[in-house]
Tab-separated table of C-alpha atoms and ligand atoms in Angstrom:
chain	number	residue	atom	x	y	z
A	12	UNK	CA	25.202	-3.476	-6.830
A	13	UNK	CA	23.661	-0.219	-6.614
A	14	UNK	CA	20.086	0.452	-7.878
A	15	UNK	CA	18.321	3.124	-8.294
A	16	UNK	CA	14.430	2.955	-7.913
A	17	UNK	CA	11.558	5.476	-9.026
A	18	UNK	CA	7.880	5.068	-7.624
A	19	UNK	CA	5.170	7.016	-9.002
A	20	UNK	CA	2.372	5.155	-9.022
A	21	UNK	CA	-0.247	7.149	-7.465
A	22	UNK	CA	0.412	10.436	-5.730
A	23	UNK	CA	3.583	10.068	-4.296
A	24	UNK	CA	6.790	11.085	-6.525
A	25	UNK	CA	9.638	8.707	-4.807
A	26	UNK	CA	12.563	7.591	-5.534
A	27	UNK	CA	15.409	5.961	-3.487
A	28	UNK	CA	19.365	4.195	-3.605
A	29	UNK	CA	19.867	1.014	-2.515
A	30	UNK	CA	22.694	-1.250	-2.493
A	31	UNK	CA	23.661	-4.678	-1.925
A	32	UNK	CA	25.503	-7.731	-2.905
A	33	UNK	CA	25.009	-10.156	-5.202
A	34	UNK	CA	24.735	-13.041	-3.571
A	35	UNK	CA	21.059	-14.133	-2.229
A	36	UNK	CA	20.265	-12.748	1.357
A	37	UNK	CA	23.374	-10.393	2.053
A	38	UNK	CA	21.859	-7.377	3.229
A	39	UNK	CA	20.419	-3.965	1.026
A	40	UNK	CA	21.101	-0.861	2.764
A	41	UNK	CA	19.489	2.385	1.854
A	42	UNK	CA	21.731	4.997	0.440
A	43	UNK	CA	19.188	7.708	0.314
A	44	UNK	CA	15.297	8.272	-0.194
A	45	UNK	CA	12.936	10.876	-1.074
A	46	UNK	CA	9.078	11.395	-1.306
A	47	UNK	CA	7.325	14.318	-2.360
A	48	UNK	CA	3.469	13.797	-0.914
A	49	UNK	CA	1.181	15.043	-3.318
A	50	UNK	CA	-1.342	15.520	-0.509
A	51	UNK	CA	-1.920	19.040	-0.504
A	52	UNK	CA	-2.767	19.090	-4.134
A	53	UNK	CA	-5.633	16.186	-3.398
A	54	UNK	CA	-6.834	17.415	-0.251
A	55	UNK	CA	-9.063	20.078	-1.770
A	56	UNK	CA	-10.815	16.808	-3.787
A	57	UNK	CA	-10.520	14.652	-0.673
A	58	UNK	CA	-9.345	12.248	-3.234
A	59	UNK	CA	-7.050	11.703	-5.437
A	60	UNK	CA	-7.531	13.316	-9.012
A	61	UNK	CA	-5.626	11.178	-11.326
A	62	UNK	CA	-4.945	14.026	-13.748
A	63	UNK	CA	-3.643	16.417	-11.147
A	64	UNK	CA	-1.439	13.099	-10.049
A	65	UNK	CA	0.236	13.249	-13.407
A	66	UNK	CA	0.950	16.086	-13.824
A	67	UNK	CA	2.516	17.018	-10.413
A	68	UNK	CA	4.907	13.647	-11.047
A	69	UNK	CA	6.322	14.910	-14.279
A	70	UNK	CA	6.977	18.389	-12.249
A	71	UNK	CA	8.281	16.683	-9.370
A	72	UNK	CA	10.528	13.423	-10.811
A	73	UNK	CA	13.459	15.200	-11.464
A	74	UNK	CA	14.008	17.046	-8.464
A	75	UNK	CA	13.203	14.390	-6.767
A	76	UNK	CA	15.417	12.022	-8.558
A	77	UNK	CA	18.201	14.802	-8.021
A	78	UNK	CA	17.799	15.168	-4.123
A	79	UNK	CA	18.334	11.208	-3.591
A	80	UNK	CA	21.269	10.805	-5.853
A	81	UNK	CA	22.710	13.977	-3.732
A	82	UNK	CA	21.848	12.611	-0.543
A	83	UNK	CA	22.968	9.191	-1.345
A	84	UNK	CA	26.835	10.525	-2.153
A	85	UNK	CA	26.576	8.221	-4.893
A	86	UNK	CA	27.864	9.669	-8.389
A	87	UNK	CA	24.915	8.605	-11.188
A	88	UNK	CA	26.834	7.074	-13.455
A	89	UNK	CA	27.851	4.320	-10.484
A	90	UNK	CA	24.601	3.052	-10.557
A	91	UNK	CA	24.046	-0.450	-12.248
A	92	UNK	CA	20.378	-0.256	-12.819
A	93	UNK	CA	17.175	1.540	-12.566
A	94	UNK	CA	13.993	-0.118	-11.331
A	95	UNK	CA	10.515	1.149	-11.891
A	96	UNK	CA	7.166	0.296	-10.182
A	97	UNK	CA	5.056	-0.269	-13.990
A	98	UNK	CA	2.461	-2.041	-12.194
A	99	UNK	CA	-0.185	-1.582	-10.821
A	100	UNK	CA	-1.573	1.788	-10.560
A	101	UNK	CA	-3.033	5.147	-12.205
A	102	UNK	CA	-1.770	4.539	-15.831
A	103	UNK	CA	-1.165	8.538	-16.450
A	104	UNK	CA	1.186	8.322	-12.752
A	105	UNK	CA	2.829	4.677	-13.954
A	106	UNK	CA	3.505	6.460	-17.267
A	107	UNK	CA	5.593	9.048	-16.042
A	108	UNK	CA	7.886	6.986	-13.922
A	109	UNK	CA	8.482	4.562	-16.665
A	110	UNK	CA	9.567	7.344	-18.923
A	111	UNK	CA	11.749	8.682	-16.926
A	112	UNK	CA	13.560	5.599	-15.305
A	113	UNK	CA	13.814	4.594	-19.838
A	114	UNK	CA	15.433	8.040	-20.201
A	115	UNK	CA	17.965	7.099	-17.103
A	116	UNK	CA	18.784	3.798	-19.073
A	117	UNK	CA	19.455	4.810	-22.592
A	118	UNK	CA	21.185	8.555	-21.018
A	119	UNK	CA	23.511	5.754	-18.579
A	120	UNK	CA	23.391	2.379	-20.800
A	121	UNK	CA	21.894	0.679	-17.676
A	122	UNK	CA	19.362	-2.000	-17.169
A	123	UNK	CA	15.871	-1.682	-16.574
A	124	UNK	CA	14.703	-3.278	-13.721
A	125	UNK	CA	10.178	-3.691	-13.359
A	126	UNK	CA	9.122	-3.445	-9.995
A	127	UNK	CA	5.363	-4.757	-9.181
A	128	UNK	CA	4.019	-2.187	-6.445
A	129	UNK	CA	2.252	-5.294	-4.609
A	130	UNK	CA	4.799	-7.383	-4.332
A	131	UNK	CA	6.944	-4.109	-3.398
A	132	UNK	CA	4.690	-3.043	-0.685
A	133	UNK	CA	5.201	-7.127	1.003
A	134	UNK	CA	9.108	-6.532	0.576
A	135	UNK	CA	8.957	-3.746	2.991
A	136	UNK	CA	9.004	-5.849	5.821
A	137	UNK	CA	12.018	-7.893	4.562
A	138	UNK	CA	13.972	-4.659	4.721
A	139	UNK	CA	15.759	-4.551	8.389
A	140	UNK	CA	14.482	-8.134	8.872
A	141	UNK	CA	17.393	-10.695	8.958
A	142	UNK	CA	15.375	-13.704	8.120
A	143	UNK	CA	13.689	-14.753	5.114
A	144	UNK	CA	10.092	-13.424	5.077
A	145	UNK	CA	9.514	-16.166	2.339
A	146	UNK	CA	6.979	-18.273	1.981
A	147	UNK	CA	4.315	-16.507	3.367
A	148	UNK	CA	0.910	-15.160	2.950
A	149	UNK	CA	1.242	-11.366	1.648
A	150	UNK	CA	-1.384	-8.944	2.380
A	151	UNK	CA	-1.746	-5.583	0.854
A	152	UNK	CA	-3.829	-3.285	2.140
A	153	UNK	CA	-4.053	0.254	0.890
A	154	UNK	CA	-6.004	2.970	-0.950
A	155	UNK	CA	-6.060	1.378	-4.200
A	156	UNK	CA	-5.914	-2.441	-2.917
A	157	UNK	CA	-6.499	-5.148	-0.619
A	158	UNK	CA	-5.282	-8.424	-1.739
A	159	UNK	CA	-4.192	-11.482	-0.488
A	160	UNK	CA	-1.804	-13.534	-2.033
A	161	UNK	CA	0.497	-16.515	-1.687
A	162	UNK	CA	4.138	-15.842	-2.138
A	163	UNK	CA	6.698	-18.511	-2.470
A	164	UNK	CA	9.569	-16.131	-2.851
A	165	UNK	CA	9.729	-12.363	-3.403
A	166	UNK	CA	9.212	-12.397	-7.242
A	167	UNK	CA	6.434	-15.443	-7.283
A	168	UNK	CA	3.047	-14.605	-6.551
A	169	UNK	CA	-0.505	-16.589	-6.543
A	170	UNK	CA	-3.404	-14.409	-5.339
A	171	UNK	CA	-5.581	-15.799	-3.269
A	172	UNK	CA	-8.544	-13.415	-3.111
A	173	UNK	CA	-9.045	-9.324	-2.304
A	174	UNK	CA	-11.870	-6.991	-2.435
A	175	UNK	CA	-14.687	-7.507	-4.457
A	176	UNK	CA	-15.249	-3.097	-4.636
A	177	UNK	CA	-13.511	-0.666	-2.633
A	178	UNK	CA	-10.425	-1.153	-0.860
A	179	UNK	CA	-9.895	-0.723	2.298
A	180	UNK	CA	-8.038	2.563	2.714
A	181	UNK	CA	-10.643	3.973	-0.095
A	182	UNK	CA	-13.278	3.393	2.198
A	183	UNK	CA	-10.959	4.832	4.912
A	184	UNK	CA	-10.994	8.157	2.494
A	185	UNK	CA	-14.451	8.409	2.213
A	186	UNK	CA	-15.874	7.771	5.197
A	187	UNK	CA	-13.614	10.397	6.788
A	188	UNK	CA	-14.938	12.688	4.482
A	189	UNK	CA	-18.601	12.218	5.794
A	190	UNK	CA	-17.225	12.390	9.216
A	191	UNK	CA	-16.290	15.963	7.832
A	192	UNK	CA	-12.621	14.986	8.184
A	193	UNK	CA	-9.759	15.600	5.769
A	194	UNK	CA	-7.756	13.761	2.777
A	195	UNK	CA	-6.261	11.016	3.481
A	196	UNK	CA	-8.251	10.067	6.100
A	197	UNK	CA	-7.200	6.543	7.423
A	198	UNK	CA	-4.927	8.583	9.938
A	199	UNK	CA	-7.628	11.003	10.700
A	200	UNK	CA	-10.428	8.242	11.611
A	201	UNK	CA	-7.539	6.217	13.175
A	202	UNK	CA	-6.787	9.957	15.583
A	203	UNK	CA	-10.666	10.408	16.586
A	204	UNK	CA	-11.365	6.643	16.880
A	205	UNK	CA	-9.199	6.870	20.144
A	206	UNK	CA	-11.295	8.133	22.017
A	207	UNK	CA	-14.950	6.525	20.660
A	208	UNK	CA	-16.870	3.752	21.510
A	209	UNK	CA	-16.324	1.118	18.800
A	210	UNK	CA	-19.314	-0.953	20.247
A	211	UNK	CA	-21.585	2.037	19.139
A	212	UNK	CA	-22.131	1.173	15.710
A	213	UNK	CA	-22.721	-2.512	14.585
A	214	UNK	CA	-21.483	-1.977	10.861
A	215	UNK	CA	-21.463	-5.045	8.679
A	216	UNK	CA	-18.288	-7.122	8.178
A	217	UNK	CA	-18.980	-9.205	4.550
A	218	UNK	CA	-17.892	-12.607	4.490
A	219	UNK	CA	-16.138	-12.915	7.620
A	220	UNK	CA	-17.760	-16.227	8.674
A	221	UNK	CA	-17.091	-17.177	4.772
A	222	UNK	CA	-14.444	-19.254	3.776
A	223	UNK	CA	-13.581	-17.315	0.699
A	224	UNK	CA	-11.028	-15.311	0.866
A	225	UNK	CA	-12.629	-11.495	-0.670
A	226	UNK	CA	-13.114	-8.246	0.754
A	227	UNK	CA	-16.258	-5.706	0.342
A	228	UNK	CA	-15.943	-2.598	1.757
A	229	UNK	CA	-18.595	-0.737	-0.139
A	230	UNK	CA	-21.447	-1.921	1.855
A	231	UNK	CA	-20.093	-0.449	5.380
A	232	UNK	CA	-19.640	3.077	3.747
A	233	UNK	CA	-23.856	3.264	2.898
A	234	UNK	CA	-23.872	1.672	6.488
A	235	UNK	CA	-22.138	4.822	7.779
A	236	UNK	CA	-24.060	6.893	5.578
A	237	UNK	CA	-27.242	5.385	6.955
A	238	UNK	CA	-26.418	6.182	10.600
A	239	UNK	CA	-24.987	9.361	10.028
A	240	UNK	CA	-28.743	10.588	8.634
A	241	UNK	CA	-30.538	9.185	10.769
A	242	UNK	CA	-33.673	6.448	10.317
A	243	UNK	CA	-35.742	6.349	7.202
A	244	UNK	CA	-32.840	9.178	6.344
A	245	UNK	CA	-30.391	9.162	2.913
A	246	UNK	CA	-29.363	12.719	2.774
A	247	UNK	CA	-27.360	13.964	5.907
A	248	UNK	CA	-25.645	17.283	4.354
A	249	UNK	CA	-27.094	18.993	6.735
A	250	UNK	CA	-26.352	16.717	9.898
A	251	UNK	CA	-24.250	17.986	12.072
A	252	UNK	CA	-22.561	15.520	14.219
A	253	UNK	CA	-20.497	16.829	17.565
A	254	UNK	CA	-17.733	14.886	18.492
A	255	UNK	CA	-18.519	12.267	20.508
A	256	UNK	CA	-21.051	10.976	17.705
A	257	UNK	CA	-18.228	11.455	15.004
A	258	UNK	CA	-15.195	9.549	17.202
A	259	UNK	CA	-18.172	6.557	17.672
A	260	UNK	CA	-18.973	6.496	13.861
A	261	UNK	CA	-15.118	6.722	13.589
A	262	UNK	CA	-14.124	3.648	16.358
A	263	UNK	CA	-17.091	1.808	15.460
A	264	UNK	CA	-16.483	2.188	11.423
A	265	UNK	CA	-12.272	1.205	12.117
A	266	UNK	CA	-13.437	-2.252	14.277
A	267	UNK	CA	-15.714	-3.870	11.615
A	268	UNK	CA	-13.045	-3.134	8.954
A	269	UNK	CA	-10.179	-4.451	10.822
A	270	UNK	CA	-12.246	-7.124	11.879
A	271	UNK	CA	-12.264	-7.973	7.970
A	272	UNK	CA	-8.841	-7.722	7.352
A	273	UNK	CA	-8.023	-9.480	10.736
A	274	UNK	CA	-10.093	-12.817	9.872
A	275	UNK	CA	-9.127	-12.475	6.066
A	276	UNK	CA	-5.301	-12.781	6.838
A	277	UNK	CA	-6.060	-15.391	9.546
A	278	UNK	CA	-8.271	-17.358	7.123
A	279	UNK	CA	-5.546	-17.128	4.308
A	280	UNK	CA	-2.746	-18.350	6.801
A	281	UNK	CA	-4.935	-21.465	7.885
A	282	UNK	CA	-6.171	-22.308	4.036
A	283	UNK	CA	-2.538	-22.275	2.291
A	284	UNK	CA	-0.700	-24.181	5.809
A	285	UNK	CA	1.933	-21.258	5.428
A	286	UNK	CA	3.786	-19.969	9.021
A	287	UNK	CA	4.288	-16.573	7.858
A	288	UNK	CA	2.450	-13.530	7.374
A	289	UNK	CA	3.127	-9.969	5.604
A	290	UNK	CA	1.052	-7.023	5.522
A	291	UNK	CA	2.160	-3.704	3.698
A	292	UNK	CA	0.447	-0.584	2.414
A	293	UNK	CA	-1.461	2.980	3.700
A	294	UNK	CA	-3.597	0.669	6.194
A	295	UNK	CA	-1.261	-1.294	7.703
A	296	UNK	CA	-0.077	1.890	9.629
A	297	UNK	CA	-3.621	2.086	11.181
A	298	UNK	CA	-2.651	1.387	14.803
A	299	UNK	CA	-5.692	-0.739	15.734
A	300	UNK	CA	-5.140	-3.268	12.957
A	301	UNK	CA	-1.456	-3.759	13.669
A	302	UNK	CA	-2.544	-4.554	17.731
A	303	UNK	CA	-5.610	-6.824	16.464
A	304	UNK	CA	-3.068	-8.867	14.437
A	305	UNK	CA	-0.407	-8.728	16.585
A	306	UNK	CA	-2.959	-10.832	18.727
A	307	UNK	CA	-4.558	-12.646	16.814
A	308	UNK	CA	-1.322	-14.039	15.258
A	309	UNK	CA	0.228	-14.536	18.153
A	310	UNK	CA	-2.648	-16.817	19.478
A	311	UNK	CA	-2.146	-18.761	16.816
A	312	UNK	CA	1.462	-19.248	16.282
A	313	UNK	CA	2.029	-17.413	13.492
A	314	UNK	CA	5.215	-15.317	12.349
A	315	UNK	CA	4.154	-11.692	11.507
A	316	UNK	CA	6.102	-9.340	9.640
A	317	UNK	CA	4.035	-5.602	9.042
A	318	UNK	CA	6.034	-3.360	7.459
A	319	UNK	CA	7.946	-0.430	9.002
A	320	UNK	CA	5.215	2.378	9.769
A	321	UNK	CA	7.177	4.703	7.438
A	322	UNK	CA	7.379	2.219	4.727
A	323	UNK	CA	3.402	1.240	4.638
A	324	UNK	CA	2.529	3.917	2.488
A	325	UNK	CA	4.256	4.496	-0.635
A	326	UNK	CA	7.985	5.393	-0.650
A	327	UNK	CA	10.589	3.879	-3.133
A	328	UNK	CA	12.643	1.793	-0.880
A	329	UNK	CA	10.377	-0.829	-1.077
A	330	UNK	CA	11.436	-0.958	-4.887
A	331	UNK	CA	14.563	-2.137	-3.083
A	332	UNK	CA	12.544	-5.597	-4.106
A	333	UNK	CA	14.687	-4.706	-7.752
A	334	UNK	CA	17.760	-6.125	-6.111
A	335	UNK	CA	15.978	-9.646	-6.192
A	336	UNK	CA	15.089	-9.447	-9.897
A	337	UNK	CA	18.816	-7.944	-10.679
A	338	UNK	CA	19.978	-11.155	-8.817
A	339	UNK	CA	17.783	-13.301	-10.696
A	340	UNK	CA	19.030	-11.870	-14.455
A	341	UNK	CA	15.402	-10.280	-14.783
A	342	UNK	CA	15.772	-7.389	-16.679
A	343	UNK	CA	13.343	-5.491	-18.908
A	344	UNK	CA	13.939	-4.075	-23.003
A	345	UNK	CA	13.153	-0.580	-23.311
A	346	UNK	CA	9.611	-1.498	-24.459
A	347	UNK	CA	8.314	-2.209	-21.514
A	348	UNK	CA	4.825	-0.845	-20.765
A	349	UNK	CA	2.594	0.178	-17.972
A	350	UNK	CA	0.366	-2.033	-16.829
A	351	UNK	CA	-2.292	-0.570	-14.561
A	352	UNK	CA	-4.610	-3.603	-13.614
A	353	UNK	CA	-4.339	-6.030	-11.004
A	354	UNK	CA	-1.897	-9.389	-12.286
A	355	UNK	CA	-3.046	-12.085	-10.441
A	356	UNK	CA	-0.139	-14.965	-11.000
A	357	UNK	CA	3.043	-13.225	-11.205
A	358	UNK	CA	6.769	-13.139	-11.674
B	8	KG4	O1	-0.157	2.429	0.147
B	8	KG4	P1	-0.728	3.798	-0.006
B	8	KG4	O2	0.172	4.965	0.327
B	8	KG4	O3	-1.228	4.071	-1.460
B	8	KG4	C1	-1.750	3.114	-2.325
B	8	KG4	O4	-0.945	2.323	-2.895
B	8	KG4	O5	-2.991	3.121	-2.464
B	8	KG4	O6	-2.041	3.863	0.896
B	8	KG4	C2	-2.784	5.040	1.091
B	8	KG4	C3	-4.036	4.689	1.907
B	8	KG4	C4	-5.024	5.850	2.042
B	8	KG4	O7	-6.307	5.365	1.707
B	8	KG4	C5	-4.955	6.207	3.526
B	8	KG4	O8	-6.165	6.699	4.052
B	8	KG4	C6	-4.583	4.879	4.141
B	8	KG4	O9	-3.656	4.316	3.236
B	8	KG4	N1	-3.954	5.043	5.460
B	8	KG4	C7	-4.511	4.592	6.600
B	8	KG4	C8	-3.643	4.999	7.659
B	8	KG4	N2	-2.582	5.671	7.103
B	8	KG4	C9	-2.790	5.689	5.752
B	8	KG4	N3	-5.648	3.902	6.811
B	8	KG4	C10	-5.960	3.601	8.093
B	8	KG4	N4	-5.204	3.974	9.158
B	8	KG4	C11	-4.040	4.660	8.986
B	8	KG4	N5	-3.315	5.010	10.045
B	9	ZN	ZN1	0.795	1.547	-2.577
């Protein structure tokens, strides 16, 4: 089958082919992909400003829809179903992928296929992988999230815990922007962290010798505050930091957070007995994190599956996750809605 998916959950407008059999595990190959980065509308916010997010999707979907159905060589009327990420995300983003992937159904008389961007996000490391990535512990880790979950197949999902404020790309974001760096800056602090001293800087990492299985970020980013103005100090616009104090804030800022996430995903692995872990989204490209888990799972036996680097942060082809629901007979009616919060149990 061929499906088409649409992603537009935050600020990226994607959408992508895919194809594959029918029968469970035969292979999905991508016929064609496209995202159009909404970055250098945000960057002047260092943020993303959900209304600006909107707005540029409904500009952008078609063309963007247009270039991958070119690109794939597939004719539109060949396709057997469109998927749509409806969950979770900015609801005025969600909104306008959902319209458009309806209009696609009724125009084609297709199915609709919903796509949850979590579980989506996990999926990205079963693409190119030949084994099952399933059961595992899934851990997403991005602007908007950083959840861990139990999955006992692609579609069934049990959380297990995730941050209690911020997530960890957020505080990524904003941190950079004290450092006086730009939008999105997980890749920035990752760039001048290379050449810091990450023992500089003793930044607080909540709950790691916890058993629970939560995140807070929120605390490290006063922390960072704190040492960027100085003792007895709240207010450092006027600080000036050269850059040998910025790339130690920066190393020393990117340890105690992948120290969390490290631990976490450890912790999760040893709590639910599973052999497998999978970590997708933004910060799971964050070089540092993929080398502490790389270790740390290797010390411990465990099979680890990160997604692709060019898959981490959002794209469409993880939709390809559509093909499993198609499989499965799970389609949606044309009523389907957005749902923008977290769903903890899922299928
Ligand atoms: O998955 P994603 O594209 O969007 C959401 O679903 O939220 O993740 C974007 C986040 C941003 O916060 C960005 O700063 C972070 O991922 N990110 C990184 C890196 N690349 C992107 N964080 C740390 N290190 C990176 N190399
Ligand atoms: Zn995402």
């Amino acid at each position: 089958m061929k499906i088409l998916a649409l992603e537009t959950t935050c600020d990226e407008t994607a959408a992508a082919i895919v194809e594959a059999g029918d029968s469970s595990g035969s292979p999905i190959q991508v016929l064609g992909s496209v995202v159009a980065s909404q970055t250098d509308l945000h960057v002047e916010f260092k943020g993303v400003v959900p209304e600006i997010a909107a707005r540029a999707h409904v500009e952008r979907i078609l063309p963007v829809i247009h270039r991958t159905v070119e690109r794939s060589g597939v004719q539109i009327g060949e396709l057997d179903a469109i998927a749509v990420a409806n969950t979770p995300g900015l609801s005025g983003s969600l909104i306008v992928g959902l319209m458009a992937a309806k209009a696609l159904c009724l125009a084609l008389e297709k199915p609709l296929i919903a796509v949850n961007h979590l579980h989506a996000h996990i999926y990205a490391c079963q693409l190119g992988c030949q084994e099952s990535i399933y059961p595992c512990v899934g851990m997403i880790v991005s602007g908007g999230h950083s959840h861990l979950y139990r999955f006992d197949d692609p579609l069934t999902a049990h959380y297990l815990g995730g941050t209690i404020d911020d997530a960890a790309g957020e505080a990524f974001d904003k941190v950079a922007v004290m450092l006086g760096l730009n939008y999105p800056g997980g890749p920035e602090i990752s760039r001048i962290a290379q050449t810091g001293d990450e023992t500089a800087w003793a930044f607080p990492r909540s709950f790691i010798s916890e058993q629970r299985l939560d995140f807070s970020f929120s605390g490290i980013k006063t922390a960072v505050r704190y040492a960027i103005a100085g003792p007895g100090k709240t207010n450092f616009d006027d600080v000036v930091l050269d850059s040998k104090q910025a790339a130690d804030l920066a190393a020393s800022f990117q340890a105690a957070v992948v120290d969390c996430l490290v631990a976490k995903a450890m912790q999760a692995i040893q709590q639910t007995g599973l052999g497998q872990l999978c970590v997708g989204g933004g910060v799971a490209a964050n070089r540092r994190f993929r080398i502490q888990l790389e270790k740390a799972c290797r010390d411990a036996q465990v099979n680890l599956h990160i997604a692709p680097t060019d898959l981490c942060t959002d794209n469409a082809v993880m939709g390809a996750i559509a093909v499993e629901r198609y499989r499965a007979g799970l389609f949606e009616s044309l009523d389907l809605d957005i749902a923008p919060g977290l769903v903890r149990v899922s299928r």
